[in-house]
Coordinates of C-alpha atoms and ligand atoms in Angstrom, one line a residue:
X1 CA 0.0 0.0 0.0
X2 CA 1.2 3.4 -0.6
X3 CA 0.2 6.5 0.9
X4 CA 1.6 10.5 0.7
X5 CA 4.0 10.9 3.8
X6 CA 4.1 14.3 4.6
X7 CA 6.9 16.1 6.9
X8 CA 4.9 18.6 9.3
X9 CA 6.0 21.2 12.2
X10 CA 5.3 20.3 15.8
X11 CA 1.8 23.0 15.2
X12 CA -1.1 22.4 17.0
X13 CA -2.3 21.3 14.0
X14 CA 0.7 18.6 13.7
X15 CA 0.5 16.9 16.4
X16 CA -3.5 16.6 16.5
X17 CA -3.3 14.8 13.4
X18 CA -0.2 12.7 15.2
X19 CA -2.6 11.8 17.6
X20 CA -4.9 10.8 15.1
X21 CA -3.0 8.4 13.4
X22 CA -1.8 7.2 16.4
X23 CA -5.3 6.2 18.1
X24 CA -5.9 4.6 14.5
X25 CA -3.1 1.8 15.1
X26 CA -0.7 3.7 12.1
X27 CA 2.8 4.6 12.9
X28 CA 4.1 8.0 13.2
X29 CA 7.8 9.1 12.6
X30 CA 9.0 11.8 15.6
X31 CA 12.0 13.5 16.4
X32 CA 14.1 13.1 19.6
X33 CA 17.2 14.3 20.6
X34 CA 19.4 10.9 19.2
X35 CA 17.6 9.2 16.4
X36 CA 14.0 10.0 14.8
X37 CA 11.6 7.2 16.5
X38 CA 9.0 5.2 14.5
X39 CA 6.4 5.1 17.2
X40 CA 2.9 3.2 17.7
X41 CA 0.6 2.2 20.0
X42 CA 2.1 0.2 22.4
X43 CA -1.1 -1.5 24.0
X44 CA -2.2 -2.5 20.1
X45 CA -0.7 -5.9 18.8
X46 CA -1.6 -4.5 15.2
X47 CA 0.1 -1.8 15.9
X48 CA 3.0 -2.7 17.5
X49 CA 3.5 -5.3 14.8
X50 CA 3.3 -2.7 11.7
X51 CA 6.5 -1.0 13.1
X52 CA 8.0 -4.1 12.6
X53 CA 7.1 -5.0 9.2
X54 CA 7.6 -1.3 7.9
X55 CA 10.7 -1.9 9.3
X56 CA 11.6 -4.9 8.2
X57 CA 12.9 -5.7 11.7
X58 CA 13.5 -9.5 13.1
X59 CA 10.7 -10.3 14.9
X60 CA 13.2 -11.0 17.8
X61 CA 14.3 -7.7 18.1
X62 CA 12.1 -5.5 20.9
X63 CA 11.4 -1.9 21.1
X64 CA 11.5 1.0 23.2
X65 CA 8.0 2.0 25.1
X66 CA 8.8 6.2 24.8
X67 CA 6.5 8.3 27.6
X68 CA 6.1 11.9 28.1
X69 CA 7.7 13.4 31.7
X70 CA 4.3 13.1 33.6
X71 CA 3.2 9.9 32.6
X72 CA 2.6 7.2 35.6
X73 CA 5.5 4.6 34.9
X74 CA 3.7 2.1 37.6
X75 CA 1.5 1.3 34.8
X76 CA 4.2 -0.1 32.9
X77 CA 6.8 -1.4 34.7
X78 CA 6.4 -3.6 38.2
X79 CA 8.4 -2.0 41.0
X80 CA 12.2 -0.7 40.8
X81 CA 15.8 -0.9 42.9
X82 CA 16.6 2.5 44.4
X83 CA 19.7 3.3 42.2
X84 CA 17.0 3.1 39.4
X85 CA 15.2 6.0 40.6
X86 CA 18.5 8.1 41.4
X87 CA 19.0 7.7 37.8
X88 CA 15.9 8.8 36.4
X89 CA 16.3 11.9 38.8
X90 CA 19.5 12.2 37.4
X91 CA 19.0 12.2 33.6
X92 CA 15.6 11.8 32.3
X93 CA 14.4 13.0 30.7
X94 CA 17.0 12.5 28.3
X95 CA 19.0 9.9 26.7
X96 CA 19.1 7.0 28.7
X97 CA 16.3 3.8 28.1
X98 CA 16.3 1.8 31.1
X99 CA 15.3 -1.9 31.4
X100 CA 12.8 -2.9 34.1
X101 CA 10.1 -6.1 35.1
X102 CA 7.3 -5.3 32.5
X103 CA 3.6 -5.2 34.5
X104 CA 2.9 -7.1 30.9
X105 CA 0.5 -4.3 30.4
X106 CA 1.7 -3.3 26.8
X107 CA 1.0 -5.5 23.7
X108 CA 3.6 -8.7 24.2
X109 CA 5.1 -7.8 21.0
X110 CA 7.3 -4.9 22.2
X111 CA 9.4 -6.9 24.2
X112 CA 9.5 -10.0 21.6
X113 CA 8.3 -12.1 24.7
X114 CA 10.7 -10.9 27.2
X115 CA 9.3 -10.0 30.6
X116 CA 11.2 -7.1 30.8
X117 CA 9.9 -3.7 29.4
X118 CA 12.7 -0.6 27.9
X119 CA 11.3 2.6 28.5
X120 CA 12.8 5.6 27.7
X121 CA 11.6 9.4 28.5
X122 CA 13.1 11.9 26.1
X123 CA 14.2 15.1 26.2
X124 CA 13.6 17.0 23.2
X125 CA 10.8 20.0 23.6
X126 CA 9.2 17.6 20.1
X127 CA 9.0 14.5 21.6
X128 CA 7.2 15.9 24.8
X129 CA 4.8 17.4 23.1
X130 CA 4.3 14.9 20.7
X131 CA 3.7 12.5 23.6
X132 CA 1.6 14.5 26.0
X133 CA -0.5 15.2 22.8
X134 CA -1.1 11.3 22.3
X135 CA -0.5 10.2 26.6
X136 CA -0.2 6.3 25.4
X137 CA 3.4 4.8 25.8
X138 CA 4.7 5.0 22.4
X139 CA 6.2 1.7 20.9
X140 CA 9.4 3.1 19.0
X141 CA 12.7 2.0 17.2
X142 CA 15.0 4.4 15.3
X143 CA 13.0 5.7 11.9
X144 CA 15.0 3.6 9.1
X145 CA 15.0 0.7 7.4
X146 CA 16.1 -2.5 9.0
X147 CA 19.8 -2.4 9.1
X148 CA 20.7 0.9 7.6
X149 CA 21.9 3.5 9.1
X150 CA 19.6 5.8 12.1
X151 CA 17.6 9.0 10.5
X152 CA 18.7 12.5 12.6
X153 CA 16.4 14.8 10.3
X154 CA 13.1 14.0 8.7
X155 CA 14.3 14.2 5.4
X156 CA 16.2 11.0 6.5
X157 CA 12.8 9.4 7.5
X158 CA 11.8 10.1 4.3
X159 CA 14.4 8.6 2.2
X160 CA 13.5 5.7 3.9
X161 CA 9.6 5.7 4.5
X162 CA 7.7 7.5 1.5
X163 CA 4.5 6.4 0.6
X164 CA 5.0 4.3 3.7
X165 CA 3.7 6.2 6.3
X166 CA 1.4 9.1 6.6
X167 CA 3.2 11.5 8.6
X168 CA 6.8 12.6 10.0
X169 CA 7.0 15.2 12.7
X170 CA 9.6 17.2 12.0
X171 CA 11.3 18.8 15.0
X172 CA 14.8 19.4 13.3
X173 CA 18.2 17.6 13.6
X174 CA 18.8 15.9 16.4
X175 CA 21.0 17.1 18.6
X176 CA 22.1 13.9 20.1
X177 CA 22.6 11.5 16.9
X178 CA 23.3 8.6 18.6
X179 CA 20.9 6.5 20.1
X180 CA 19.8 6.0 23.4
X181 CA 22.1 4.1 26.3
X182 CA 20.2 1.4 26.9
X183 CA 20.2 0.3 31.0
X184 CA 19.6 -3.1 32.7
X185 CA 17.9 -1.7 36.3
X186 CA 17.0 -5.1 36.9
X187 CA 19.7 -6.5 38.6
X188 CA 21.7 -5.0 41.8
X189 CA 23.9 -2.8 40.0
X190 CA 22.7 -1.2 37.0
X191 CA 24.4 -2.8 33.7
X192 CA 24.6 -1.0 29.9
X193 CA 23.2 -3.4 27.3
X194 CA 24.1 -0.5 24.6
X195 CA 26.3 2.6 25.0
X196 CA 25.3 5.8 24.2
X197 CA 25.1 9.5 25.5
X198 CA 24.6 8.8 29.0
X199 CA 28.4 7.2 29.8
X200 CA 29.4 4.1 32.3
X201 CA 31.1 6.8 34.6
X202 CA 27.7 8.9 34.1
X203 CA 25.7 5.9 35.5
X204 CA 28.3 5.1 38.4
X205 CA 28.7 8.3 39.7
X206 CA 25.2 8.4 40.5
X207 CA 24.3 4.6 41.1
X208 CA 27.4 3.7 43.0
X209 CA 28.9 0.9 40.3
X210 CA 27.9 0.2 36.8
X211 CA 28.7 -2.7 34.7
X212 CA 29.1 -2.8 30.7
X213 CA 27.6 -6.5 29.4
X214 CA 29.6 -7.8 27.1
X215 CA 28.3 -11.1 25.3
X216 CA 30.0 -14.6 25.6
X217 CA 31.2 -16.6 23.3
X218 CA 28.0 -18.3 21.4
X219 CA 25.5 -16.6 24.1
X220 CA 22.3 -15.0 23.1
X221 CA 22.5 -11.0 23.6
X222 CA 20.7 -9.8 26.7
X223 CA 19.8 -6.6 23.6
X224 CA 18.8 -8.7 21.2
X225 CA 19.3 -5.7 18.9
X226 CA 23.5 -5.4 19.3
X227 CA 23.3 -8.7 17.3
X228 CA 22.7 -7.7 14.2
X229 CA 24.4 -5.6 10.9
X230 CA 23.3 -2.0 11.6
X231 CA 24.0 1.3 10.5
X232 CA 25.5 0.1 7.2
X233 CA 25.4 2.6 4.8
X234 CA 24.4 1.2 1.0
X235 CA 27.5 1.9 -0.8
X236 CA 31.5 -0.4 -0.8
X237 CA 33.3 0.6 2.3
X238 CA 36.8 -0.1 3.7
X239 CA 37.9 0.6 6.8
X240 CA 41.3 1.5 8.1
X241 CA 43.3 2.7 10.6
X242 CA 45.3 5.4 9.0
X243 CA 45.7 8.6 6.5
X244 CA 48.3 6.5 4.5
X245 CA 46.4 3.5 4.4
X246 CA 43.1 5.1 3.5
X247 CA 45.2 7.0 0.6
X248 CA 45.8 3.8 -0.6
X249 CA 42.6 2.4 -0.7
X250 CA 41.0 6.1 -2.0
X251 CA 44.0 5.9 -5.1
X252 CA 42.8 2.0 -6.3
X253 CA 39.1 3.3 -6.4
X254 CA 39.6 6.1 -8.5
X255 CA 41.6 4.5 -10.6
X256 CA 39.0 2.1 -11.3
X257 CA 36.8 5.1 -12.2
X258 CA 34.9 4.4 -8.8
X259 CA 34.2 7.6 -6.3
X260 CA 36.1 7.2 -3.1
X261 CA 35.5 9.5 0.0
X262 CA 36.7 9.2 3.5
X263 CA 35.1 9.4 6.5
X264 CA 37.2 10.3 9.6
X265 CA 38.4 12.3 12.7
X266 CA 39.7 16.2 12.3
X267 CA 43.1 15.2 12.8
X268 CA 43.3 12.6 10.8
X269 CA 40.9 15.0 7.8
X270 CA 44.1 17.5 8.1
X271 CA 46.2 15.0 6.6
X272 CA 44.1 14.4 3.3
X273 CA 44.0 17.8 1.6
X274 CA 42.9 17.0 -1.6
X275 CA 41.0 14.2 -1.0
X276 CA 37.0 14.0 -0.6
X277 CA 36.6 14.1 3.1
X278 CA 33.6 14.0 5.5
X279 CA 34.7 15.4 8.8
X280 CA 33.5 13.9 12.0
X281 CA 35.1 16.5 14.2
X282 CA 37.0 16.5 16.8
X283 CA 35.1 15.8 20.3
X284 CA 33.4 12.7 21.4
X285 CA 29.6 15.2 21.0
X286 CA 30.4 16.1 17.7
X287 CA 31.7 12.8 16.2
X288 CA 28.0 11.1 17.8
X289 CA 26.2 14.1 16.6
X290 CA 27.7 14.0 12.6
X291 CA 28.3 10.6 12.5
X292 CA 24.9 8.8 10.7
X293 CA 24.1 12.2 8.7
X294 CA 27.7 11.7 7.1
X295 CA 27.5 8.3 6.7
X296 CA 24.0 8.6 4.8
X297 CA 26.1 12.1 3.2
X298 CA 28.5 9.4 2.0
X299 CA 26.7 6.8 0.7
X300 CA 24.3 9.7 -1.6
X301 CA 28.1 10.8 -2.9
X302 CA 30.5 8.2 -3.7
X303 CA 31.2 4.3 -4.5
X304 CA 33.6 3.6 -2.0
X305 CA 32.8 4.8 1.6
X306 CA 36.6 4.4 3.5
X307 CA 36.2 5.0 7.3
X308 CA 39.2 5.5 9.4
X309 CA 38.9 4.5 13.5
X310 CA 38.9 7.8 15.6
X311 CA 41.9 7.9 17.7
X312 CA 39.6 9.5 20.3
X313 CA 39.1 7.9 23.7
X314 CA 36.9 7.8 26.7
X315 CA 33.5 10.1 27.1
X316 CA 30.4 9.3 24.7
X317 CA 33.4 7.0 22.3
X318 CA 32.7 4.5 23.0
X319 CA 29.1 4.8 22.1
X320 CA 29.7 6.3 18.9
X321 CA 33.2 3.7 18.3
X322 CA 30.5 0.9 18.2
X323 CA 28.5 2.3 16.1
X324 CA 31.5 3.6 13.8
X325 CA 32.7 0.1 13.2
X326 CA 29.5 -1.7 13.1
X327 CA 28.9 0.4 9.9
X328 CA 31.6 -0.7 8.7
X329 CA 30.6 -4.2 9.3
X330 CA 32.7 -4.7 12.3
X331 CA 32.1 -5.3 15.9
X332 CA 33.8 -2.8 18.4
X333 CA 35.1 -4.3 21.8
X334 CA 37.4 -2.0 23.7
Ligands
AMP1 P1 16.3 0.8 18.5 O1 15.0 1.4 19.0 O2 16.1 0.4 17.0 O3 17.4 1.7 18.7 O4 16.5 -0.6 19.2 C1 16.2 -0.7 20.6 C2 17.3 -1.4 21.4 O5 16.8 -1.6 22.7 C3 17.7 -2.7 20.8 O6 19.1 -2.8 20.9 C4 17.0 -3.7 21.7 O7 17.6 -4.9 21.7 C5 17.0 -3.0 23.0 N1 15.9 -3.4 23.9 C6 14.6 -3.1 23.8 N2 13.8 -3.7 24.8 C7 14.7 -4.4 25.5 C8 14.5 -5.3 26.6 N3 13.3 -5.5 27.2 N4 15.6 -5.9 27.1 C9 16.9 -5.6 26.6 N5 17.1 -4.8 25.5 C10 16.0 -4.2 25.0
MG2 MG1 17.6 1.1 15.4

């Protein structure tokens, strides 16, 4: 089926008609401040289950429930530990999911059968309103296609959803660009399932100890979703770990009349005057911030997309390493 997807302001106007589609079961895209969300209903199975096959997500991958600042979290989730609601006093709303026993209250797709619930409140002034205006928890992965990389503007969206959905809310980039950290608060000290904004020694300094899972050998993911290919952009890409080496690579491309471009650090960009470069930046903010717009920048411009691993360490680098070399078809472990 295909329908007109039109990008509208967060107007009164706007998010009535959000509401709308969202009380009809449909899916809406929104902004937050990582990733645009593709949110539904999250006490509709029909609902719940469109996000995934718009999506073209694995049925064994569960979503986020997203809730506006006011909304009553005992409806959703069944008690908490103490740390837990130090965190949330600490940084939500904002950029951090957190993991808790579900009260099996949404539709028992969200959490692919899991009987734990993520919910994340967040921050941006877009996503509150778009989420007071509905006041359902809002069922909601990153706005793209299965596997390629996160949207941070509507136009993003787009690309990937037209004549898919009926409406984008459109609250600008995201400031963020990364998604959430997603948080395990069931256990006695809080552990990160995914790094993101909100850092480890964020998390401890509030919560006393914080621990970074890190799956076994052959052991099913406690986040399902850090098991699969993500953020790949849909061009060739190399990845290396220097100017020289990526000079290399960019020289063999063009001379097989392909169109190389590099993606990498400031420091390393300074070295490759002359050559097509998108620059990350040089802080930990700005790399998370650029990252997926550049690596959808990249794959609109050239044939070969070569990345080059940020030297950078510590802060939100982590976060945005793993993503880094994920799109690259890696697997980051520090
Ligand atoms: P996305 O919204 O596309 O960024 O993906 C949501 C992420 O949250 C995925 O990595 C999921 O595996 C993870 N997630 C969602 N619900 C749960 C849960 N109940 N337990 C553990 N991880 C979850
Ligand atoms: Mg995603």
């Amino acid at each position: 089926m295909t329908m007109e997807t039109q990008i509208v302001g967060c107007s009164k106007d706007g998010l009535s008609r959000a509401k709308k589609y969202i009380e009809e079961g449909e899916a809406v895209a929104f902004h937050t401040e990582t990733v645009y969300g593709l949110g539904a209903n999250a006490f509709s199975d029909e609902a719940v289950l469109k996000i995934f096959a718009l999506k073209g997500r694995p049925a064994d991958n569960p979503l986020i429930v997203h809730v506006h600042r006011d909304y009553e979290l005992s409806r959703l989730i069944d008690g908490e530990p103490s740390y837990a609601a130090a965190l949330r006093k600490a940084f939500l709303p904002g950029p951090l999911t957190m993991v808790y026993p579900s009260t099996g209250k949404v539709s028992k797709y969200v959490s692919c059968g899991l009987d734990t619930l993520a919910v994340r409140v967040p921050s941006s002034p877009a996503a509150q309103a778009f989420l007071r205006e509905v006041d359902l928890p809002v069922a909601a992965p990153s706005a793209n296609l299965s596997k390629h990389v996160s949207p941070v503007t509507a136009r993003h969206v787009f690309d990937d959803f037209n004549g898919k959905i009926s409406l984008i809310l459109d609250g600008g980039a995201c400031s963020g660009g990364i998604e959430s950290t997603v948080l395990d608060c069931t256990g006695k000290i809080p552990q990160i399932l995914r790094e993101g904004l909100v850092t480890r020694e964020m998390i401890a300094a509030v919560a006393g100890d914080c621990l970074v899972y890190k799956r076994k050998e052959g052991e099913k993911p406690k986040s399902p979703g850090m098991a699969y290919k993500h953020y790949a952009p849909r061009c060739k890409t190399a990845y290396c770990h220097s100017a020289a080496e990526a000079k290399a690579l960019y020289a063999k491309e063009s001379e097989q009349n392909g169109k190389p471009c590099i993606l990498c650090e400031s420091k390393a960009a300074a070295e490759l005057a002359g050559y097509d470069v998108l620059d990350l930046g040089g802080t930990g903010e700005a790399m998370a911030q650029r990252l997926y717009a550049l690596l959808r920048e990249g794959e609109r411009r050239c044939t070969l997309l070569i990345g080059i691993e940020p030297t950078l360490r510590g802060g939100v680098m982590q976060g945005v390493l793993n993503r880094f070399t994920r799109a690259f078809g890696g697997n980051y472990e520090a």
